[in-house]
Amino acid sequence: MATRRARPLKAPDKLVFLLSFVPYLLEQRVVAVPEAAAHFGMTDDEIRDAVRLIATSGLPGSTGTYQPNDLFDIDWDAFEDDDVIVIVHHVAIDDAPRLSAREAAALIAGLQYLSASPENQGSASLASLMAKLTAGASAAPSRLAVAETEADASLALIRGAVSVGRQIEFDYLNARGEGSRRRADPLRIISQDADWYLQAYCHTREDVRNFRVDRMSDLVLTDEPVGDHSQHAVPDTLFQRSDSDLDVVVDVSPSTLSLLADYLADSRAREVGGRLRVTLRLAHVHGLKRLVAGLPGLVTVVSPPEARAAVAEWAEAGLAGYREVEASEIPRTTGSDDI
Amino acid sequence: MIARVAGAAGMGESRVPVEDRLFSLVLALLATETGLLKSEILSSVRGYAERYDASGGNANLERQFERDKDDIRELGIPLETVESPDRPGDNQALRYRIPKGQYDLPDEVRFTPDELTLLGLAAEVWREASLSADSQRALTKLRSFGIEPREPVIGYAPRLRVRDAAFEPLRHALDRRHAVRFRYLKPGEAEPRLRTVNPLAVVLHEGRWHLHAYDRDAAGPRTFLLSRIVGEVESVPGMRFDAPPPGIQDRILAELDDLRLRHAADLAVTAGTDAEVRLGKRAVLRDEDAGVIRLHYTDAAVFADELAAYGPEVRVINPASLREAVRGRLAAVAATHRDEGAA
């Protein structure tokens, strides 16, 4: 069953649906409207509209006029009275269309990304699936590829805990640098780009929390089953707002703005000296100093002063580490690097 | 009042929905063996015929037909043009058709419920509109078999974002095999330089999108980081090139992996910090007592950015170039955030 889509369909999408719906109806022979709707992730009315369109479509024929025999036909009584679709005459198409090079490439690259997840690692079925997609494309799929990444060793254990529904225990170091032992009911794993997160009900905090998998260590699978958390909403976003959030005004180079999309407090941006002045919302200054230091030269904190000072101190402390070492040892030099 | 009603009725008359016109066009072109002339299409196919003027002056309709052809081809439907053997080069004598053998999904391409479940999850990966739309269209086509996927995979949500503005124009050029022009800022160079390249493959490696291309000015293959492309990627439609060899994308990934293995850094990490936990998970060698780990990396500038984020939690021991790169970054961040009189 297809999940309901979020976006309205454009004309080319509707065409693809019509071209796929016809062979589906031929294959099924007799199908109820709600069943077809569930299969394609459409509403019953959308399906009925499509059936009416198909039933009056066909070929212009040799005379250039649409004659009955050149048109699709359906069992109108079954359709009008029982909401059941039966094609009794069809023209021109009976098979599904091939995939476009772009469509095949998008799915293949998606599968490559999935190959990083523990249950798919080194999976032969993924490879054969990609070969089938290539064979089903009307032209060689576009050269798009996603490298297999090394999944965190903890992932397989967490994935197992999610599927069997058992509690886990682990050490967790939060972004403030505070470590503690946590017991949690794992609910869902999210991978975002190269990062892995666990959404879990945390027994310590008595609420659903997002954990970065790479900040978890000494993970243990317990014998305790997870509780019922149906009353807790599992957030769809990784970044949750809270009343204690910190608003920070920054100047950012326009090309960097997309990297900060998760943190933007609102959609306002004003140009200041060739840069954009925007407001970021973060949980605390610890997250901010890491974010800004990781985009050196691209983001400058304007206010509040404490946030500016925290970033300056963080960078100064980093520099101080090098100065101390320099005073006490002679550095070794090796290596070359460039891309 | 009357005028408004008349106007509305007039519009209603000529308004065949776009998908209806495209569907009728595909049916007509699939059913013909020899192909249809443009004049035959415009005068008889639903959606055009209603607006066709037998006495000529169908310029709007012809433009519409050109756009429809492009839209249909974009969907992977092999819409062909056949020249008249008697009148080669005569556009009015061109015939259009869709060969059924190249339209139908081959028989061996059938999927099991388990495979459809995986494909559904693969489509979920994309958060970016055009990749997501492409994936959804592919799934719609595969639904024609009437096979229900097995229960959806629960407890796992994969997300891959594309945040480089250059990605979409490059993917487009990749498909059409058009050369592109863009300004590229190489680390160590003061100003971005204009490059004209044949885009051959786009790959994601270590969380970064790379373009592999043939650089027309340098007359050789080059690999670019999308995040270093400055400003617009401009398509150069006049410059076409041949399809790159199959599997070129995998070869590029292997090259990037080699590059990564050739670069190693020794890092001192402070115990009990984020750097120790997170970088430690990627270590290939570690000296617990000294608190030193060794990591591989692909690109020094990218890695230096990442290390700078850890501030005092990590210190580069070697290579020296990486150490200086991180120091330079920390110094720049400190300088732009230090207030007058503070330090």
XYZ file of C-alpha atoms in Angstrom:
682
model
C 0.000 0.000 0.000
C 1.314 3.401 -0.931
C 1.472 6.159 1.624
C -0.412 9.351 0.881
C 1.744 11.923 -0.829
C 2.447 15.338 0.616
C 2.564 17.371 -2.606
C -0.132 17.882 -5.254
C 0.621 16.001 -8.478
C 1.836 17.872 -11.542
C 0.621 17.020 -15.052
C 3.615 14.748 -15.889
C 3.044 12.869 -12.603
C -0.625 12.455 -13.489
C 0.376 11.143 -16.922
C 2.706 8.588 -15.332
C -0.127 7.544 -13.040
C -2.545 7.073 -15.973
C 0.028 5.062 -17.941
C 0.628 2.843 -14.889
C -3.014 2.628 -13.825
C -4.136 1.063 -17.148
C -1.812 -1.985 -16.983
C -2.706 -2.342 -13.280
C -6.418 -2.497 -14.152
C -5.765 -4.984 -16.950
C -3.693 -7.162 -14.634
C -6.293 -7.070 -11.850
C -9.242 -7.519 -14.238
C -11.755 -6.580 -11.514
C -10.839 -4.118 -8.786
C -12.808 -2.010 -6.318
C -12.151 1.738 -6.304
C -10.988 1.850 -2.643
C -8.532 -0.974 -3.258
C -7.012 0.791 -6.258
C -6.884 4.044 -4.266
C -4.994 2.349 -1.435
C -2.556 0.726 -3.853
C -1.625 3.998 -5.553
C -1.915 6.250 -2.514
C -4.727 8.319 -4.041
C -8.215 9.286 -2.879
C -11.251 7.361 -4.125
C -12.374 10.446 -6.057
C -9.030 10.796 -7.814
C -9.319 7.165 -8.893
C -12.888 7.670 -10.169
C -11.831 10.764 -12.141
C -8.965 8.815 -13.697
C -11.292 5.946 -14.647
C -13.692 8.364 -16.376
C -10.785 9.973 -18.228
C -9.401 6.617 -19.390
C -12.845 5.348 -20.397
C -13.268 8.245 -22.812
C -9.694 8.167 -24.161
C -8.302 6.377 -27.151
C -6.958 6.860 -30.635
C -7.938 9.380 -33.255
C -8.137 6.471 -35.722
C -7.672 6.617 -39.467
C -10.431 9.152 -39.951
C -9.017 11.520 -37.363
C -12.107 11.209 -35.221
C -12.402 9.151 -32.057
C -14.631 6.172 -32.977
C -16.049 3.795 -30.321
C -13.779 0.937 -31.274
C -10.710 3.160 -30.936
C -11.592 4.042 -27.348
C -11.116 2.363 -23.996
C -14.324 0.985 -22.555
C -15.278 -0.086 -19.065
C -18.179 -1.921 -17.504
C -20.164 1.213 -16.691
C -22.816 -0.592 -14.638
C -20.218 -2.156 -12.358
C -18.511 1.236 -12.038
C -21.614 3.382 -11.403
C -23.501 0.869 -9.231
C -20.811 -1.065 -7.381
C -17.734 1.209 -7.489
C -15.859 -1.575 -9.257
C -13.533 -1.062 -12.227
C -13.445 -3.499 -15.151
C -11.808 -2.555 -18.462
C -13.682 -4.327 -21.260
C -11.794 -2.831 -24.191
C -8.322 -1.363 -24.293
C -6.133 0.257 -26.916
C -2.423 1.002 -27.405
C -1.086 0.126 -23.932
C -1.023 -3.003 -21.823
C 2.371 -2.812 -20.101
C 4.022 -0.496 -17.608
C 6.303 2.200 -19.037
C 10.058 1.947 -18.510
C 11.789 4.060 -15.902
C 13.550 7.193 -17.015
C 17.319 7.428 -16.533
C 16.734 9.971 -13.749
C 14.102 7.871 -11.986
C 16.296 4.771 -12.002
C 19.300 6.810 -10.825
C 17.352 8.346 -7.921
C 16.253 4.919 -6.644
C 19.691 3.362 -7.172
C 21.415 6.149 -5.231
C 18.745 5.826 -2.510
C 19.468 2.089 -2.277
C 23.197 2.800 -2.049
C 22.507 5.082 0.889
C 20.440 2.332 2.545
C 23.306 -0.113 2.161
C 24.943 1.623 5.150
C 22.189 0.460 7.481
C 23.094 -2.660 9.473
C 20.496 -5.020 8.000
C 21.534 -4.179 4.462
C 25.290 -4.237 4.791
C 26.884 -6.215 1.987
C 23.423 -7.304 0.942
C 23.324 -9.227 -2.336
C 19.656 -8.386 -2.807
C 20.486 -4.687 -3.058
C 22.961 -5.369 -5.864
C 20.469 -7.452 -7.849
C 17.782 -4.831 -7.268
C 20.046 -2.108 -8.704
C 20.768 -4.305 -11.728
C 17.026 -4.738 -12.296
C 16.425 -0.992 -12.092
C 19.171 -0.432 -14.663
C 17.557 -3.014 -16.972
C 14.195 -1.314 -16.528
C 15.407 2.145 -17.530
C 14.925 3.563 -21.018
C 18.517 4.888 -21.021
C 21.589 4.243 -18.876
C 20.796 5.683 -15.426
C 22.511 9.012 -14.766
C 25.907 8.630 -13.155
C 24.902 9.334 -9.605
C 26.339 7.341 -6.726
C 26.434 7.372 -2.948
C 29.440 5.847 -1.186
C 28.849 3.160 1.369
C 29.678 4.592 4.771
C 30.986 2.770 7.766
C 28.095 2.365 10.106
C 28.712 2.825 13.803
C 29.222 -0.529 15.504
C 26.460 0.300 18.014
C 23.897 0.548 15.230
C 23.341 -3.159 14.702
C 22.656 -3.554 18.415
C 20.261 -0.598 18.508
C 18.515 -1.785 15.358
C 18.059 -5.172 16.990
C 16.709 -3.548 20.160
C 14.169 -1.531 18.120
C 12.898 -4.601 16.292
C 12.618 -6.899 19.342
C 11.406 -4.073 21.600
C 13.919 -4.288 24.447
C 15.397 -1.532 26.598
C 19.008 -0.453 26.230
C 21.542 1.174 28.520
C 24.404 3.379 27.431
C 26.751 6.194 28.411
C 25.787 9.432 26.751
C 27.796 12.580 26.415
C 25.537 15.498 25.553
C 26.523 18.588 23.571
C 27.261 20.440 26.835
C 29.930 17.841 27.523
C 28.039 16.220 30.408
C 28.206 12.442 30.521
C 25.686 10.119 32.206
C 24.409 6.558 32.109
C 21.006 6.364 30.436
C 18.320 3.706 30.223
C 16.007 4.103 27.265
C 13.260 2.455 25.218
C 14.444 2.690 21.605
C 11.648 3.793 19.254
C 13.139 4.779 15.934
C 16.473 5.227 14.185
C 16.930 8.210 11.906
C 19.889 8.562 9.608
C 20.435 12.056 8.332
C 23.170 12.307 5.715
C 26.215 10.738 7.402
C 24.850 10.994 10.958
C 22.786 8.493 12.927
C 20.282 9.347 15.628
C 18.171 7.295 17.985
C 14.767 8.514 19.073
C 14.035 6.885 22.385
C 11.993 7.252 25.541
C 14.599 8.159 28.134
C 13.803 6.761 31.591
C 16.125 9.304 33.215
C 14.400 12.292 31.595
C 10.958 10.631 31.419
C 10.410 11.875 27.892
C 11.211 11.132 24.251
C 14.711 12.337 23.352
C 16.970 12.330 20.295
C 20.407 10.801 20.845
C 23.332 11.027 18.452
C 24.539 7.468 18.009
C 28.173 8.585 17.801
C 27.880 10.098 21.302
C 26.706 6.794 22.787
C 29.164 4.298 24.249
C 29.203 1.116 26.378
C 25.870 0.107 24.971
C 24.091 -2.874 26.548
C 20.917 -4.641 25.469
C 18.819 -5.450 28.579
C 16.171 -8.137 29.058
C 13.502 -5.559 29.929
C 10.790 -5.014 27.318
C 10.081 -1.454 26.203
C 6.978 0.261 27.558
C 3.976 1.516 25.631
C 4.748 5.007 24.358
C 1.770 5.516 22.103
C 0.851 8.584 24.174
C 4.240 10.172 23.413
C 4.575 11.859 20.065
C 7.820 10.857 18.343
C 8.900 14.105 16.708
C 9.554 14.057 12.997
C 12.327 16.614 13.281
C 15.666 16.126 14.932
C 15.792 19.652 16.251
C 13.175 20.336 18.849
C 12.305 23.801 20.049
C 12.151 24.606 23.728
C 11.417 27.690 25.827
C 14.987 27.836 27.046
C 16.329 28.141 23.477
C 18.875 30.819 22.782
C 18.385 33.309 19.928
C 21.625 34.428 18.318
C 22.087 36.990 15.556
C 24.777 36.051 13.045
C 26.186 37.307 9.758
C 26.612 34.524 7.264
C 27.917 34.297 3.716
C 24.945 33.680 1.380
C 26.269 30.322 0.148
C 26.496 29.016 3.719
C 22.910 29.792 4.632
C 21.621 26.381 3.492
C 23.939 24.699 6.010
C 22.215 26.585 8.819
C 18.648 25.806 7.705
C 18.008 23.604 10.761
C 18.822 26.442 13.127
C 17.057 29.412 11.550
C 14.636 31.011 14.031
C 12.575 32.578 11.240
C 12.763 33.275 7.541
C 13.988 36.865 7.887
C 17.338 37.772 6.376
C 18.774 41.236 5.806
C 21.838 42.110 3.793
C 24.718 43.609 5.748
C 27.959 44.234 3.875
C 27.504 41.429 1.346
C 26.475 38.949 4.029
C 23.103 37.946 5.377
C 22.107 38.807 8.918
C 19.855 36.090 10.320
C 18.720 34.828 13.704
C 19.592 31.298 14.763
C 17.857 29.393 17.520
C 19.911 26.858 19.429
C 19.468 24.923 22.633
C 22.557 26.448 24.237
C 25.811 28.237 23.605
C 27.748 24.942 23.546
C 26.093 23.960 20.308
C 26.685 27.438 18.887
C 30.438 27.552 19.514
C 30.921 24.187 17.759
C 28.739 25.239 14.861
C 30.518 28.561 14.295
C 34.035 27.154 14.749
C 33.204 24.428 12.222
C 32.318 27.012 9.576
C 35.409 29.181 10.029
C 35.207 32.547 8.346
C 31.690 31.908 7.095
C 29.624 32.717 10.172
C 30.183 35.574 12.611
C 28.133 35.987 15.767
C 26.850 39.559 16.145
C 24.893 39.288 19.396
C 24.302 38.659 22.228
C 27.782 39.497 23.621
C 27.904 36.348 25.804
C 27.458 34.214 22.669
C 30.262 36.101 20.894
C 32.471 35.660 23.947
C 31.730 31.931 24.159
C 32.793 31.440 20.544
C 35.942 33.559 21.035
C 36.887 31.622 24.184
C 36.351 28.282 22.433
C 38.658 29.235 19.570
C 41.212 30.841 21.918
C 41.288 27.683 24.046
C 41.929 25.662 20.892
C 44.814 27.946 19.923
C 46.242 27.844 23.441
C 46.602 24.054 23.162
C 48.958 24.509 20.233
C 50.984 27.220 21.955
C 51.541 25.064 25.056
C 52.775 22.163 22.980
C 54.975 24.381 20.879
C 56.740 25.571 23.985
C 57.434 22.023 25.136
C 58.234 19.966 22.036
C 59.536 20.149 18.515
C 56.752 19.253 16.122
C 57.197 16.422 13.652
C 56.394 17.148 10.055
C 55.113 14.716 7.460
C 52.504 14.347 4.816
C 51.072 16.309 1.976
C 47.477 16.983 1.190
C 45.362 18.476 -1.460
C 42.482 17.411 -3.633
C -22.185 39.972 -16.620
C -23.108 38.357 -19.913
C -19.592 38.883 -21.235
C -18.158 37.133 -18.194
C -20.331 34.090 -18.610
C -19.493 33.868 -22.298
C -15.796 34.200 -21.554
C -15.898 31.459 -18.962
C -17.788 29.148 -21.316
C -15.300 29.789 -24.088
C -12.414 28.885 -21.808
C -14.156 25.750 -20.586
C -14.627 24.554 -24.119
C -10.961 24.578 -25.103
C -9.676 23.381 -21.729
C -8.782 19.747 -22.024
C -6.680 19.024 -18.917
C -2.953 18.797 -19.615
C -2.681 15.167 -18.471
C -5.603 14.272 -20.771
C -3.805 15.823 -23.769
C -0.490 14.124 -22.885
C -2.230 10.770 -22.343
C -4.008 11.039 -25.707
C -0.740 11.942 -27.405
C 1.101 8.950 -25.911
C -1.706 6.583 -26.928
C -1.744 7.952 -30.502
C 2.038 7.707 -30.886
C 2.177 4.187 -29.410
C -0.536 2.926 -31.751
C 1.152 4.129 -34.956
C 3.741 1.954 -36.716
C 4.869 4.417 -39.349
C 4.583 7.526 -37.226
C 2.291 10.541 -37.414
C 2.976 13.863 -39.094
C 2.835 16.917 -36.868
C -0.157 18.188 -38.856
C -1.965 14.893 -38.250
C -1.282 15.080 -34.523
C -2.382 18.676 -34.141
C -5.526 18.199 -36.206
C -6.714 14.938 -34.660
C -5.353 14.240 -31.168
C -7.577 15.331 -28.287
C -6.320 18.425 -26.570
C -4.858 19.842 -29.798
C -7.651 19.116 -32.294
C -10.140 21.376 -30.473
C -7.841 24.348 -31.059
C -6.531 23.384 -34.492
C -7.084 25.906 -37.263
C -7.280 24.110 -40.632
C -6.461 27.337 -42.472
C -3.039 27.569 -40.793
C -1.728 29.814 -38.016
C -1.130 27.087 -35.429
C 2.081 28.546 -34.009
C 0.842 28.361 -30.399
C -0.242 24.791 -30.849
C 3.102 23.858 -32.402
C 4.976 25.357 -29.455
C 2.678 23.457 -27.132
C 3.526 20.245 -28.990
C 7.278 20.932 -28.650
C 6.927 21.350 -24.880
C 4.750 18.237 -24.585
C 7.344 16.186 -26.466
C 10.039 17.317 -24.025
C 7.826 16.518 -21.029
C 7.076 13.045 -22.370
C 10.733 12.281 -23.067
C 11.663 13.487 -19.561
C 9.512 10.656 -18.218
C 11.659 8.058 -19.989
C 9.152 7.495 -22.797
C 11.069 6.909 -26.071
C 9.375 9.405 -28.375
C 11.117 9.095 -31.759
C 11.394 11.315 -34.787
C 11.558 9.623 -38.193
C 12.713 11.501 -41.286
C 10.907 10.971 -44.537
C 13.162 8.972 -46.888
C 11.890 11.056 -49.818
C 12.247 14.422 -48.163
C 15.220 14.287 -45.761
C 15.673 17.473 -43.779
C 12.081 18.584 -44.309
C 10.603 19.319 -40.879
C 7.040 19.202 -42.124
C 7.630 15.624 -43.343
C 8.961 14.402 -39.959
C 6.962 11.635 -38.358
C 6.607 10.994 -34.633
C 6.091 7.671 -32.874
C 6.774 5.714 -29.680
C 8.074 2.204 -30.499
C 6.190 -0.164 -28.204
C 9.163 -2.513 -27.805
C 11.179 0.310 -26.253
C 8.263 1.649 -24.226
C 7.237 -1.483 -22.321
C 9.105 -2.387 -19.151
C 11.029 -5.587 -20.053
C 9.493 -8.832 -18.760
C 12.464 -9.709 -16.574
C 12.037 -6.493 -14.595
C 9.585 -7.715 -11.958
C 9.835 -7.150 -8.242
C 9.013 -9.193 -5.135
C 7.100 -7.687 -2.193
C 10.381 -7.528 -0.245
C 12.116 -5.688 -3.060
C 9.247 -3.219 -3.343
C 9.553 -2.543 0.387
C 13.230 -1.707 -0.054
C 12.489 0.494 -3.066
C 9.840 2.316 -1.034
C 12.437 2.998 1.646
C 14.990 4.072 -0.992
C 12.491 6.639 -2.271
C 12.019 7.917 1.294
C 15.725 8.732 1.449
C 15.395 11.889 -0.622
C 14.367 15.129 1.016
C 15.127 17.139 -2.072
C 12.130 17.892 -4.295
C 13.293 16.750 -7.713
C 14.977 13.517 -6.550
C 11.938 12.760 -4.444
C 9.576 13.373 -7.393
C 11.725 11.147 -9.643
C 11.663 8.356 -7.066
C 7.913 8.632 -6.561
C 7.285 8.460 -10.310
C 9.393 5.315 -10.538
C 7.362 3.750 -7.707
C 4.100 4.665 -9.461
C 5.295 2.866 -12.585
C 6.189 -0.221 -10.553
C 2.752 -0.227 -8.903
C 1.264 -1.257 -12.249
C 2.167 -4.880 -11.405
C -0.367 -4.767 -8.583
C 2.104 -6.241 -6.103
C 1.808 -4.939 -2.573
C 5.091 -4.326 -0.761
C 5.577 -6.232 2.473
C 4.842 -4.312 5.664
C 6.791 -1.058 5.704
C 10.123 -1.093 7.510
C 9.390 0.259 10.957
C 11.751 1.960 13.303
C 14.022 3.370 10.631
C 13.781 6.686 8.786
C 16.582 7.409 6.289
C 17.156 10.985 5.132
C 19.646 12.319 2.674
C 19.674 16.039 2.055
C 21.219 17.891 -0.808
C 22.233 21.319 0.346
C 24.473 22.355 -2.516
C 22.701 24.694 -4.923
C 24.915 23.354 -7.724
C 23.485 19.838 -7.422
C 20.305 20.169 -9.468
C 21.773 22.044 -12.467
C 24.640 19.528 -12.535
C 22.307 16.530 -12.432
C 20.364 18.109 -15.270
C 23.507 18.638 -17.341
C 24.620 15.100 -16.547
C 21.404 13.725 -18.056
C 21.463 15.919 -21.119
C 25.228 15.685 -21.573
C 25.671 19.449 -21.785
C 28.872 21.176 -20.793
C 28.565 23.588 -17.853
C 30.414 26.652 -16.643
C 30.939 27.664 -13.038
C 33.352 29.536 -10.823
C 35.326 27.268 -8.479
C 37.235 28.289 -5.412
C 40.097 25.915 -4.786
C 41.530 26.043 -1.260
C 44.684 28.117 -1.260
C 43.604 30.244 -4.212
C 42.480 33.778 -3.477
C 39.836 34.075 -6.175
C 37.417 31.597 -7.753
C 38.369 30.581 -11.292
C 35.932 29.993 -14.168
C 35.831 26.366 -15.286
C 34.140 24.867 -18.337
C 33.601 21.146 -17.934
C 31.753 18.092 -19.251
C 30.012 16.707 -16.162
C 30.488 12.911 -16.034
C 29.345 11.770 -12.595
C 28.079 13.156 -9.296
C 28.962 11.150 -6.196
C 28.486 11.456 -2.449
C 31.623 10.561 -0.507
C 32.180 11.157 3.216
C 29.037 13.247 3.350
C 30.152 15.605 0.544
C 28.890 15.773 -3.020
C 31.624 15.658 -5.663
C 31.459 16.311 -9.384
C 33.729 14.318 -11.637
C 34.149 16.080 -14.958
C 36.316 16.557 -17.970
C 37.826 20.027 -17.678
C 37.762 21.487 -21.197
C 40.413 24.135 -20.483
C 42.798 21.859 -18.591
C 42.029 19.061 -21.111
C 41.853 16.394 -18.426
C 39.621 14.822 -15.792
C 39.090 16.739 -12.539
C 37.061 16.175 -9.372
C 35.304 19.135 -7.759
C 33.570 19.590 -4.412
C 30.104 21.006 -4.996
C 30.384 23.133 -1.861
C 33.280 25.060 -3.457
C 31.306 26.055 -6.543
C 30.658 29.785 -6.266
C 27.454 31.198 -7.739
C 25.474 29.813 -10.657
C 26.156 26.695 -12.681
C 25.517 27.802 -16.233
C 24.612 25.257 -18.875
C 26.352 25.498 -22.248
C 23.816 23.716 -24.456
C 25.848 24.024 -27.631
C 28.637 21.896 -26.156
C 27.578 18.257 -26.122
C 29.682 15.208 -25.351
C 29.500 11.413 -25.480
C 28.073 9.295 -22.681
C 30.696 8.527 -20.041
C 31.627 4.839 -19.603
C 29.219 2.847 -17.425
C 30.320 2.518 -13.826
C 32.414 5.698 -13.947
C 30.722 6.787 -10.709
C 31.983 3.686 -8.896
C 35.493 4.237 -10.205
C 35.429 7.803 -8.847
C 34.259 6.587 -5.456
C 37.124 4.082 -5.421
C 39.581 6.876 -6.289
C 38.259 9.041 -3.468
C 38.617 6.086 -1.102
C 42.235 5.652 -2.190
C 42.839 9.324 -1.605
C 41.358 9.002 1.877
C 43.609 6.074 2.746
C 46.690 8.008 1.630
C 45.924 10.823 4.104
C 46.355 10.068 7.788
C 46.360 12.450 10.724
C 47.476 11.873 14.304
C 45.281 13.719 16.757
C 45.556 14.299 20.497
C 42.059 14.149 21.994
C 41.066 15.210 25.506
C 39.583 12.377 27.556
C 35.856 12.557 28.279
C 35.065 15.001 25.492
C 32.911 14.965 22.399
C 36.066 14.771 20.276
C 37.267 11.649 22.063
C 33.932 9.874 21.708
C 33.044 10.922 18.148
C 36.436 11.077 16.446
C 37.485 8.010 18.441
C 34.832 5.960 16.681
C 36.534 6.654 13.358
C 40.083 5.931 14.586
C 42.146 3.354 12.706
C 44.901 3.347 15.358
C 44.859 4.499 18.937
C 47.292 4.977 21.794
C 45.026 5.031 24.859
C 47.751 6.144 27.275
C 48.888 9.089 25.209
C 45.332 9.949 24.138
C 46.357 9.913 20.506
C 44.286 8.546 17.622
C 44.974 8.185 13.894
C 42.265 8.964 11.332
C 42.069 8.944 7.565
C 40.597 11.888 5.688
C 39.937 12.795 2.061
C 40.256 16.545 1.921
C 42.494 18.571 4.218
C 40.396 21.749 4.105
C 37.141 19.912 4.838
C 38.755 17.941 7.674
C 40.323 21.095 9.123
C 36.853 22.704 9.299
C 35.542 19.674 11.122
C 38.449 19.649 13.596
C 38.182 23.379 14.268
C 34.630 22.787 15.530
C 36.067 20.728 18.411
C 38.039 23.758 19.682
C 40.356 22.699 22.535
C 39.121 19.095 22.556
C 41.431 18.026 19.746
C 44.936 19.016 18.695
C 46.551 17.969 15.406
C 49.984 16.442 15.932
C 50.675 15.853 12.268
C 50.720 16.394 9.351
C 51.988 19.923 9.830
C 49.907 21.294 6.970
C 46.707 20.099 8.645
C 47.867 21.446 11.986
C 48.496 24.868 10.473
C 45.146 24.743 8.662
C 43.291 24.110 11.932
C 45.287 26.783 13.782
C 44.552 29.262 11.017
C 40.855 28.541 11.283
C 40.795 28.884 15.058
C 42.754 32.129 14.815
C 40.262 33.503 12.275
C 37.275 32.570 14.451
C 38.944 34.089 17.526
C 39.816 37.277 15.663
C 36.285 37.852 14.346
C 34.701 37.226 17.748
C 37.160 38.944 20.079
C 35.776 42.260 21.276
C 37.851 45.406 21.551
C 39.831 45.507 24.728
C 38.770 42.002 25.768
C 41.793 39.880 24.945
